[in-house]
Short mmCIF file of C-alpha atoms and ligand atoms in Angstrom, two decimals:
data_model
loop_
_atom_site.label_atom_id
_atom_site.label_comp_id
_atom_site.label_asym_id
_atom_site.label_seq_id
_atom_site.Cartn_x
_atom_site.Cartn_y
_atom_site.Cartn_z
CA MET D 1 53.43 -132.16 22.88
CA GLY D 2 51.54 -129.03 23.88
CA LYS D 3 48.80 -127.37 21.95
CA LYS D 4 49.74 -126.48 18.42
CA ILE D 5 50.50 -122.85 17.76
CA ARG D 6 47.83 -121.48 15.44
CA ILE D 7 49.05 -119.31 12.62
CA ALA D 8 46.73 -117.41 10.29
CA ILE D 9 48.29 -116.63 6.92
CA LEU D 10 46.71 -113.39 5.74
CA TYR D 11 47.05 -112.51 2.07
CA ASN D 12 45.33 -110.74 -0.82
CA GLN D 13 43.61 -112.79 -3.48
CA PRO D 14 44.34 -111.02 -6.77
CA VAL D 15 41.06 -109.66 -8.09
CA THR D 16 39.82 -108.59 -11.44
CA GLY D 17 37.94 -105.37 -11.85
CA SER D 18 40.82 -103.27 -10.77
CA VAL D 19 44.38 -104.08 -10.02
CA GLU D 20 46.47 -101.75 -7.89
CA GLY D 21 44.20 -98.87 -8.64
CA ARG D 22 44.20 -99.51 -12.36
CA LYS D 23 40.91 -100.37 -13.97
CA TYR D 24 40.25 -103.45 -16.00
CA VAL D 25 37.19 -103.80 -18.20
CA ALA D 26 35.43 -106.76 -19.75
CA GLU D 27 35.95 -107.06 -23.48
CA ASN D 28 34.95 -109.99 -25.71
CA GLY D 29 34.22 -112.04 -22.63
CA LYS D 30 37.71 -111.48 -21.33
CA LEU D 31 38.94 -108.89 -18.93
CA GLN D 32 41.48 -106.63 -20.53
CA SER D 33 43.46 -103.65 -19.43
CA GLU D 34 41.57 -100.48 -20.17
CA LEU D 35 44.65 -99.05 -21.79
CA SER D 36 45.49 -100.75 -25.01
CA GLY D 37 49.02 -101.75 -25.71
CA ARG D 38 49.78 -102.19 -22.05
CA ARG D 39 51.36 -105.45 -21.16
CA ASN D 40 51.65 -106.19 -17.53
CA GLY D 41 48.96 -108.72 -16.94
CA LYS D 42 48.60 -112.29 -18.05
CA GLN D 43 45.65 -114.51 -18.76
CA ALA D 44 44.92 -116.59 -15.71
CA LYS D 45 42.18 -119.19 -15.58
CA THR D 46 39.96 -118.74 -12.56
CA ASN D 47 36.68 -120.60 -12.08
CA GLY D 48 36.73 -121.71 -15.67
CA ARG D 49 36.88 -118.15 -16.94
CA TYR D 50 39.89 -116.37 -18.32
CA GLU D 51 40.65 -113.18 -16.56
CA THR D 52 43.46 -110.71 -16.87
CA VAL D 53 45.19 -110.06 -13.60
CA ASP D 54 48.41 -108.49 -12.61
CA ILE D 55 50.63 -111.52 -12.23
CA SER D 56 52.93 -109.70 -9.88
CA GLU D 57 50.01 -110.17 -7.50
CA MET D 58 49.33 -113.76 -8.55
CA GLY D 59 52.70 -114.72 -7.12
CA VAL D 60 51.37 -114.25 -3.62
CA LEU D 61 48.92 -117.16 -4.08
CA GLU D 62 51.68 -119.64 -4.76
CA GLU D 63 53.68 -118.15 -1.94
CA MET D 64 50.72 -118.50 0.41
CA GLU D 65 50.18 -122.19 -0.47
CA ASP D 66 53.88 -122.98 -0.06
CA ILE D 67 53.98 -121.24 3.32
CA LYS D 68 50.90 -123.12 4.48
CA CYS D 69 52.49 -126.46 3.60
CA ALA D 70 55.73 -125.43 5.28
CA LEU D 71 53.96 -124.35 8.48
CA ASN D 72 51.97 -127.58 8.68
CA ALA D 73 55.13 -129.60 8.09
CA LEU D 74 56.79 -127.64 10.89
CA GLY D 75 54.03 -128.68 13.30
CA TYR D 76 52.02 -125.45 13.39
CA ARG D 77 48.33 -125.26 12.64
CA ALA D 78 48.01 -123.00 9.63
CA THR D 79 44.87 -121.42 8.26
CA THR D 80 44.56 -118.92 5.44
CA PHE D 81 42.43 -115.83 5.08
CA ASN D 82 41.99 -113.57 2.09
CA VAL D 83 41.94 -109.93 3.10
CA ASP D 84 39.64 -108.13 0.70
CA SER D 85 37.67 -104.93 1.10
CA ASP D 86 35.62 -106.07 4.09
CA ILE D 87 37.72 -105.00 7.04
CA PHE D 88 34.91 -105.65 9.53
CA HIS D 89 34.89 -109.24 8.35
CA LEU D 90 38.64 -109.41 8.92
CA ILE D 91 38.20 -108.06 12.44
CA ASP D 92 35.41 -110.59 13.16
CA VAL D 93 37.53 -113.48 11.91
CA LEU D 94 40.55 -112.42 13.93
CA ARG D 95 38.48 -111.96 17.07
CA GLY D 96 36.77 -115.31 16.53
CA GLU D 97 39.81 -117.36 15.58
CA LYS D 98 42.24 -115.60 17.90
CA PRO D 99 45.33 -116.89 16.08
CA ASP D 100 48.54 -117.00 18.08
CA LEU D 101 50.35 -115.35 15.19
CA ILE D 102 49.62 -113.80 11.81
CA PHE D 103 51.87 -114.62 8.87
CA ASN D 104 51.46 -111.32 7.10
CA LEU D 105 51.44 -111.40 3.30
CA VAL D 106 48.93 -108.57 2.93
CA GLU D 107 50.09 -105.85 0.56
CA CYS D 108 46.93 -103.84 0.01
CA VAL D 109 43.24 -103.43 0.68
CA GLU D 110 40.97 -102.99 -2.32
CA ASN D 111 44.12 -102.81 -4.41
CA ASP D 112 45.27 -99.77 -2.53
CA SER D 113 48.81 -100.42 -1.30
CA ASP D 114 48.65 -97.34 0.96
CA GLN D 115 46.51 -99.53 3.22
CA GLU D 116 49.24 -102.15 3.66
CA MET D 117 50.56 -100.35 6.72
CA ASN D 118 47.09 -99.87 8.18
CA VAL D 119 46.35 -103.59 8.11
CA ALA D 120 49.52 -104.15 10.14
CA GLY D 121 48.32 -101.34 12.41
CA LEU D 122 45.09 -103.23 12.88
CA TYR D 123 46.98 -106.33 14.06
CA GLU D 124 48.72 -104.08 16.57
CA LEU D 125 45.45 -102.66 17.81
CA LEU D 126 44.02 -106.17 18.14
CA LYS D 127 47.25 -107.18 19.92
CA ILE D 128 47.92 -110.09 17.60
CA PRO D 129 51.62 -110.65 16.86
CA TYR D 130 52.54 -110.81 13.19
CA THR D 131 55.51 -111.64 11.02
CA GLY D 132 57.72 -109.14 9.28
CA ALA D 133 57.94 -105.40 9.37
CA GLY D 134 55.79 -103.13 11.51
CA SER D 135 53.29 -100.71 10.08
CA LEU D 136 55.55 -97.64 10.08
CA THR D 137 58.30 -99.44 8.16
CA LEU D 138 55.79 -100.79 5.65
CA GLY D 139 54.47 -97.28 5.11
CA ILE D 140 57.89 -95.73 4.70
CA ALA D 141 59.21 -98.43 2.39
CA LEU D 142 56.32 -97.91 0.00
CA ASP D 143 57.36 -94.33 -0.54
CA LYS D 144 60.57 -94.59 -2.57
CA PRO D 145 61.53 -90.88 -2.47
CA ARG D 146 61.03 -90.90 1.32
CA VAL D 147 63.31 -93.91 1.70
CA LYS D 148 65.95 -92.15 -0.39
CA GLU D 149 65.75 -89.05 1.80
CA ILE D 150 66.13 -91.12 4.96
CA LEU D 151 69.04 -93.14 3.60
CA ALA D 152 70.75 -89.99 2.32
CA ALA D 153 70.42 -88.45 5.80
CA HIS D 154 72.39 -91.46 7.05
CA GLY D 155 75.07 -91.02 4.41
CA ILE D 156 73.97 -93.96 2.29
CA ARG D 157 74.22 -93.39 -1.45
CA THR D 158 71.16 -93.81 -3.61
CA PRO D 159 70.97 -92.66 -7.26
CA ARG D 160 70.40 -88.90 -7.69
CA TYR D 161 66.75 -88.20 -8.24
CA GLN D 162 63.91 -85.87 -8.93
CA VAL D 163 60.20 -86.31 -8.26
CA PHE D 164 57.54 -85.06 -10.69
CA ARG D 165 54.06 -84.58 -9.29
CA MET D 166 51.07 -84.26 -11.59
CA LYS D 167 51.27 -80.53 -12.22
CA ASP D 168 55.05 -80.09 -12.18
CA LYS D 169 56.88 -78.79 -15.21
CA ILE D 170 58.74 -81.77 -16.62
CA GLU D 171 62.28 -80.52 -16.94
CA LEU D 172 65.37 -82.41 -15.85
CA ASP D 173 67.24 -80.99 -12.87
CA PRO D 174 70.76 -79.96 -14.02
CA LYS D 175 72.15 -82.19 -11.23
CA LEU D 176 70.96 -85.16 -13.26
CA SER D 177 71.99 -86.11 -16.78
CA PHE D 178 70.57 -88.43 -19.41
CA PRO D 179 70.06 -91.33 -19.40
CA VAL D 180 67.68 -91.42 -16.46
CA ILE D 181 65.14 -94.03 -15.41
CA VAL D 182 61.50 -93.09 -14.79
CA LYS D 183 59.61 -95.16 -12.21
CA PRO D 184 56.36 -95.03 -10.29
CA SER D 185 57.20 -93.66 -6.84
CA ARG D 186 54.91 -96.02 -4.94
CA GLU D 187 54.92 -99.41 -6.66
CA ASP D 188 57.03 -102.51 -6.38
CA ALA D 189 57.72 -105.80 -8.15
CA SER D 190 58.89 -103.90 -11.27
CA VAL D 191 55.35 -102.72 -11.95
CA GLY D 192 55.59 -99.84 -14.44
CA ILE D 193 59.19 -100.68 -15.42
CA SER D 194 59.98 -101.54 -19.03
CA ASP D 195 62.79 -100.97 -21.48
CA ASP D 196 61.17 -97.60 -22.25
CA SER D 197 61.68 -96.51 -18.63
CA VAL D 198 65.26 -95.54 -19.44
CA VAL D 199 65.11 -92.27 -21.37
CA TYR D 200 67.71 -90.25 -23.22
CA SER D 201 65.96 -87.02 -24.20
CA PRO D 202 63.68 -84.34 -22.71
CA ALA D 203 60.87 -85.43 -25.05
CA ASP D 204 61.05 -89.08 -23.94
CA LEU D 205 61.31 -87.96 -20.31
CA ARG D 206 58.08 -85.98 -20.63
CA LYS D 207 56.37 -88.90 -22.35
CA ARG D 208 57.36 -91.42 -19.72
CA VAL D 209 56.58 -89.16 -16.75
CA ARG D 210 53.12 -88.50 -18.20
CA TYR D 211 52.67 -92.23 -18.67
CA ILE D 212 53.41 -92.82 -14.97
CA HIS D 213 50.98 -90.05 -13.99
CA SER D 214 48.14 -91.29 -16.15
CA GLU D 215 48.62 -94.99 -15.58
CA PHE D 216 49.51 -95.06 -11.91
CA LYS D 217 48.00 -91.83 -10.58
CA GLN D 218 51.08 -91.07 -8.51
CA PRO D 219 54.25 -88.99 -8.69
CA ALA D 220 57.01 -90.20 -11.02
CA LEU D 221 60.43 -90.85 -9.56
CA VAL D 222 63.22 -90.03 -11.99
CA GLU D 223 66.64 -91.39 -11.07
CA GLN D 224 70.07 -91.18 -12.54
CA TYR D 225 70.43 -94.41 -14.50
CA VAL D 226 73.20 -96.47 -12.92
CA GLU D 227 74.91 -98.58 -15.54
CA GLY D 228 76.42 -101.59 -13.86
CA ARG D 229 75.79 -104.75 -11.89
CA GLU D 230 72.68 -105.40 -9.83
CA ILE D 231 72.84 -107.25 -6.56
CA ASN D 232 70.33 -108.33 -3.92
CA VAL D 233 71.22 -108.69 -0.27
CA ALA D 234 68.92 -110.85 1.85
CA ILE D 235 68.89 -110.41 5.62
CA MET D 236 67.13 -112.25 8.43
CA GLY D 237 66.85 -111.69 12.14
CA ASN D 238 66.48 -108.94 14.67
CA LYS D 239 68.94 -108.63 17.51
CA LYS D 240 71.79 -109.98 15.45
CA PRO D 241 70.58 -110.02 11.85
CA VAL D 242 72.30 -112.48 9.53
CA VAL D 243 73.28 -111.34 6.03
CA PHE D 244 73.06 -114.16 3.48
CA PRO D 245 75.39 -114.69 0.53
CA ILE D 246 74.83 -111.97 -2.06
CA SER D 247 72.75 -112.71 -5.14
CA GLU D 248 73.30 -111.03 -8.52
CA ILE D 249 71.17 -110.61 -11.61
CA ASP D 250 73.09 -111.80 -14.63
CA PHE D 251 71.91 -109.71 -17.59
CA SER D 252 74.15 -111.39 -20.16
CA GLY D 253 71.21 -113.16 -21.83
CA LEU D 254 69.64 -109.88 -22.93
CA THR D 255 70.10 -108.66 -26.48
CA ALA D 256 72.44 -105.69 -27.04
CA ASP D 257 69.55 -103.26 -27.58
CA MET D 258 67.97 -104.02 -24.19
CA HIS D 259 68.70 -102.14 -21.00
CA ARG D 260 70.29 -104.13 -18.20
CA ILE D 261 67.33 -103.77 -15.83
CA VAL D 262 64.78 -106.02 -14.13
CA SER D 263 61.73 -104.87 -16.09
CA TYR D 264 58.20 -106.16 -15.51
CA ASP D 265 58.72 -108.68 -18.31
CA ALA D 266 62.05 -109.76 -16.82
CA LYS D 267 60.39 -110.44 -13.48
CA TRP D 268 57.10 -111.97 -14.54
CA MET D 269 56.63 -112.73 -18.23
CA GLN D 270 57.99 -116.24 -18.59
CA GLY D 271 59.30 -117.07 -22.02
CA THR D 272 60.18 -113.51 -23.00
CA VAL D 273 63.77 -112.59 -23.88
CA ALA D 274 63.73 -110.27 -20.87
CA TYR D 275 62.69 -113.10 -18.52
CA VAL D 276 65.05 -115.71 -19.90
CA GLY D 277 67.89 -113.23 -20.22
CA THR D 278 67.92 -112.13 -16.57
CA GLN D 279 69.08 -114.94 -14.34
CA GLY D 280 69.72 -114.81 -10.63
CA VAL D 281 73.15 -116.04 -9.59
CA CYS D 282 74.23 -116.77 -6.04
CA PRO D 283 76.75 -116.26 -4.61
CA ALA D 284 77.70 -113.23 -6.69
CA ARG D 285 81.35 -113.02 -7.73
CA LEU D 286 82.57 -110.07 -5.73
CA SER D 287 85.92 -109.19 -4.24
CA PRO D 288 86.00 -109.78 -0.47
CA GLU D 289 86.16 -105.99 0.05
CA ASP D 290 83.13 -105.34 -2.18
CA GLU D 291 81.22 -108.15 -0.54
CA THR D 292 81.88 -106.81 2.94
CA ALA D 293 80.98 -103.27 1.84
CA MET D 294 77.67 -104.39 0.24
CA LYS D 295 76.69 -106.44 3.25
CA ASP D 296 77.49 -103.58 5.56
CA ILE D 297 75.42 -101.09 3.52
CA ALA D 298 72.49 -103.50 3.31
CA LEU D 299 72.54 -104.14 7.04
CA ARG D 300 72.59 -100.43 7.75
CA CYS D 301 69.59 -99.94 5.46
CA TYR D 302 67.78 -102.81 7.21
CA ARG D 303 68.23 -101.12 10.56
CA ILE D 304 67.60 -97.54 9.41
CA ILE D 305 64.31 -98.39 7.70
CA GLY D 306 63.33 -100.54 10.67
CA CYS D 307 63.00 -103.91 8.96
CA ARG D 308 62.12 -106.92 11.06
CA ASP D 309 62.51 -110.69 10.69
CA TYR D 310 63.49 -110.61 6.99
CA ALA D 311 64.11 -108.16 4.18
CA ARG D 312 66.00 -107.69 0.92
CA VAL D 313 68.05 -104.70 -0.14
CA ASP D 314 68.65 -104.06 -3.87
CA ILE D 315 71.86 -102.33 -4.89
CA ARG D 316 73.35 -101.24 -8.24
CA LEU D 317 77.10 -101.33 -8.43
CA ALA D 318 78.25 -98.59 -10.82
CA LYS D 319 81.05 -99.28 -13.29
CA ASN D 320 83.48 -97.34 -11.06
CA GLY D 321 82.59 -99.62 -8.15
CA THR D 322 80.35 -97.19 -6.25
CA PRO D 323 77.32 -98.93 -4.73
CA TYR D 324 73.93 -97.20 -4.98
CA VAL D 325 71.01 -98.53 -2.98
CA LEU D 326 67.91 -98.85 -5.18
CA GLU D 327 65.43 -99.89 -2.55
CA VAL D 328 64.75 -101.65 0.71
CA ASN D 329 62.11 -104.38 0.61
CA PRO D 330 60.57 -105.34 3.95
CA ASN D 331 58.59 -108.61 3.78
CA PRO D 332 60.11 -109.60 0.43
CA ASP D 333 58.86 -112.46 -1.70
CA ILE D 334 60.31 -115.65 -0.24
CA SER D 335 59.07 -117.95 -3.03
CA ASP D 336 61.51 -120.49 -4.30
CA ASP D 337 62.31 -118.66 -7.54
CA ALA D 338 62.89 -115.25 -5.95
CA GLY D 339 66.18 -113.65 -4.93
CA PHE D 340 65.60 -114.06 -1.22
CA ALA D 341 65.26 -117.86 -1.44
CA ARG D 342 68.34 -118.08 -3.64
CA SER D 343 70.46 -116.36 -1.01
CA ALA D 344 68.88 -118.34 1.83
CA LYS D 345 69.68 -121.58 0.00
CA ALA D 346 73.29 -120.51 -0.46
CA HIS D 347 73.34 -119.92 3.29
CA GLY D 348 72.06 -123.48 3.76
CA LEU D 349 68.44 -122.72 4.51
CA ALA D 350 65.68 -124.51 2.61
CA PHE D 351 62.29 -122.84 2.11
CA ASN D 352 60.68 -124.55 5.13
CA GLN D 353 63.54 -123.42 7.34
CA VAL D 354 63.14 -119.83 6.16
CA VAL D 355 59.44 -119.96 7.00
CA GLY D 356 60.23 -121.51 10.38
CA LYS D 357 62.75 -118.82 11.20
CA ILE D 358 60.39 -115.98 10.27
CA VAL D 359 57.82 -117.47 12.64
CA GLU D 360 60.34 -117.95 15.43
CA TYR D 361 61.54 -114.35 15.14
CA ALA D 362 57.96 -113.09 15.24
CA LEU D 363 57.06 -115.32 18.20
CA GLU D 364 59.97 -113.86 20.14
CA ARG D 365 58.04 -110.57 20.15
CA CYS D 366 55.14 -112.22 21.97
CA HIS D 367 56.85 -112.13 25.33
N1 LIG E 401 68.57 -95.82 -10.86
C1 LIG E 401 68.57 -96.97 -11.50
N2 LIG E 401 69.60 -97.32 -12.32
C2 LIG E 401 69.60 -98.48 -12.99
N3 LIG E 401 68.60 -99.38 -12.94
C3 LIG E 401 67.56 -99.10 -12.14
C4 LIG E 401 67.48 -97.90 -11.38
N4 LIG E 401 66.32 -97.90 -10.70
C5 LIG E 401 65.69 -99.05 -11.01
N5 LIG E 401 66.42 -99.78 -11.88
C6 LIG E 401 66.05 -101.08 -12.45
O1 LIG E 401 64.65 -101.26 -12.34
C7 LIG E 401 64.33 -102.36 -11.48
C8 LIG E 401 63.11 -102.03 -10.61
O2 LIG E 401 63.35 -100.85 -9.86
P1 LIG E 401 63.09 -100.74 -8.32
O3 LIG E 401 63.40 -99.36 -7.90
O4 LIG E 401 63.81 -101.84 -7.60
O5 LIG E 401 61.53 -100.94 -8.25
P2 LIG E 401 60.61 -102.15 -7.77
O6 LIG E 401 60.13 -101.72 -6.42
O7 LIG E 401 59.52 -102.20 -8.77
O8 LIG E 401 61.45 -103.41 -7.69
C9 LIG E 401 65.59 -102.59 -10.67
O9 LIG E 401 65.68 -103.93 -10.22
C10 LIG E 401 66.68 -102.21 -11.67
O10 LIG E 401 66.97 -103.27 -12.56
MG1 LIG E 402 63.30 -103.74 -6.69
#
């Protein structure tokens, strides 16, 4: 056998002090969110100390370990490297180690997700091939209103929307009607999404938009709330991408007073009604026509946004059967409990095989 291909898995170690631009302060020996009443971090034990971190970022650690095991089992030589604020250190390590490929799990630098695309740009400049989407796609996908504009230009339906910047007057566009959902325009993993995100009155709209501004320091994206089913479409490949069986979020375990959405709690807070009550199901029960239509839309989105190797497209299916694309996720979470893995499994691919395929697709770009 020839020399083993060396793969460096690059990731972000979740840090305390500040998480995604939001400050955390020490209180009673524990790190707590600066804003009381906020609940999107959990107590994690690190080095014998309890610290509050955003668990949507903790997920990447497990993912990184699983990928490392998979790569070693597949016969590659895998190393891991935590990308923190010291970019010169990153450059030194990459120049020293000269990996054959980077498995890119980096989502930010110093908790700033705007830098995600620049890290990929750095790999390009250093001429090191890497897995997943290129820098431009990563940059575009982070900007939800921009993605909606691009998809709309291609005739793909996304929910009607309005963007409120910091100084804008908060008044609903007559093209939209209550209820609407208020989201951060540049976050992912359901960060900033709770049951209160769905609003029914101008007063609640103002309150929630201001909350997004103050908490996330970014424009608020207000969308027409699409009542209906939620499906995820996982895709892999480049020249001839393969669309996996469609996954659906079953909301039937939620209580009647809860909105049928994947809130932060639903995604991350194990043991909550929201978490237990939102179960992924695959394959989704869809008519053959609906299934074909969803797959076709997702594949178009994949190509339009310029995804590579693997991605997941989230769609809401309105009560009247109209599909609305919510977002396109390049480099989605491939962990075993996430939607991507569920669909891959239904397609017959175990986790290790998914990892292997991502690497093979990326290596094809080396020549
Ligand atoms: N327009 C909408 N109508 C209904 N539900 C929505 C809408 N937008 C978002 N949601 C709900 O909020 C969740 C998170 O929103 P999304 O735009 O996918 O952000 P994220 O990048 O955080 O995943 C979705 O999975 C869905 O359940
Ligand atoms: Mg989403």
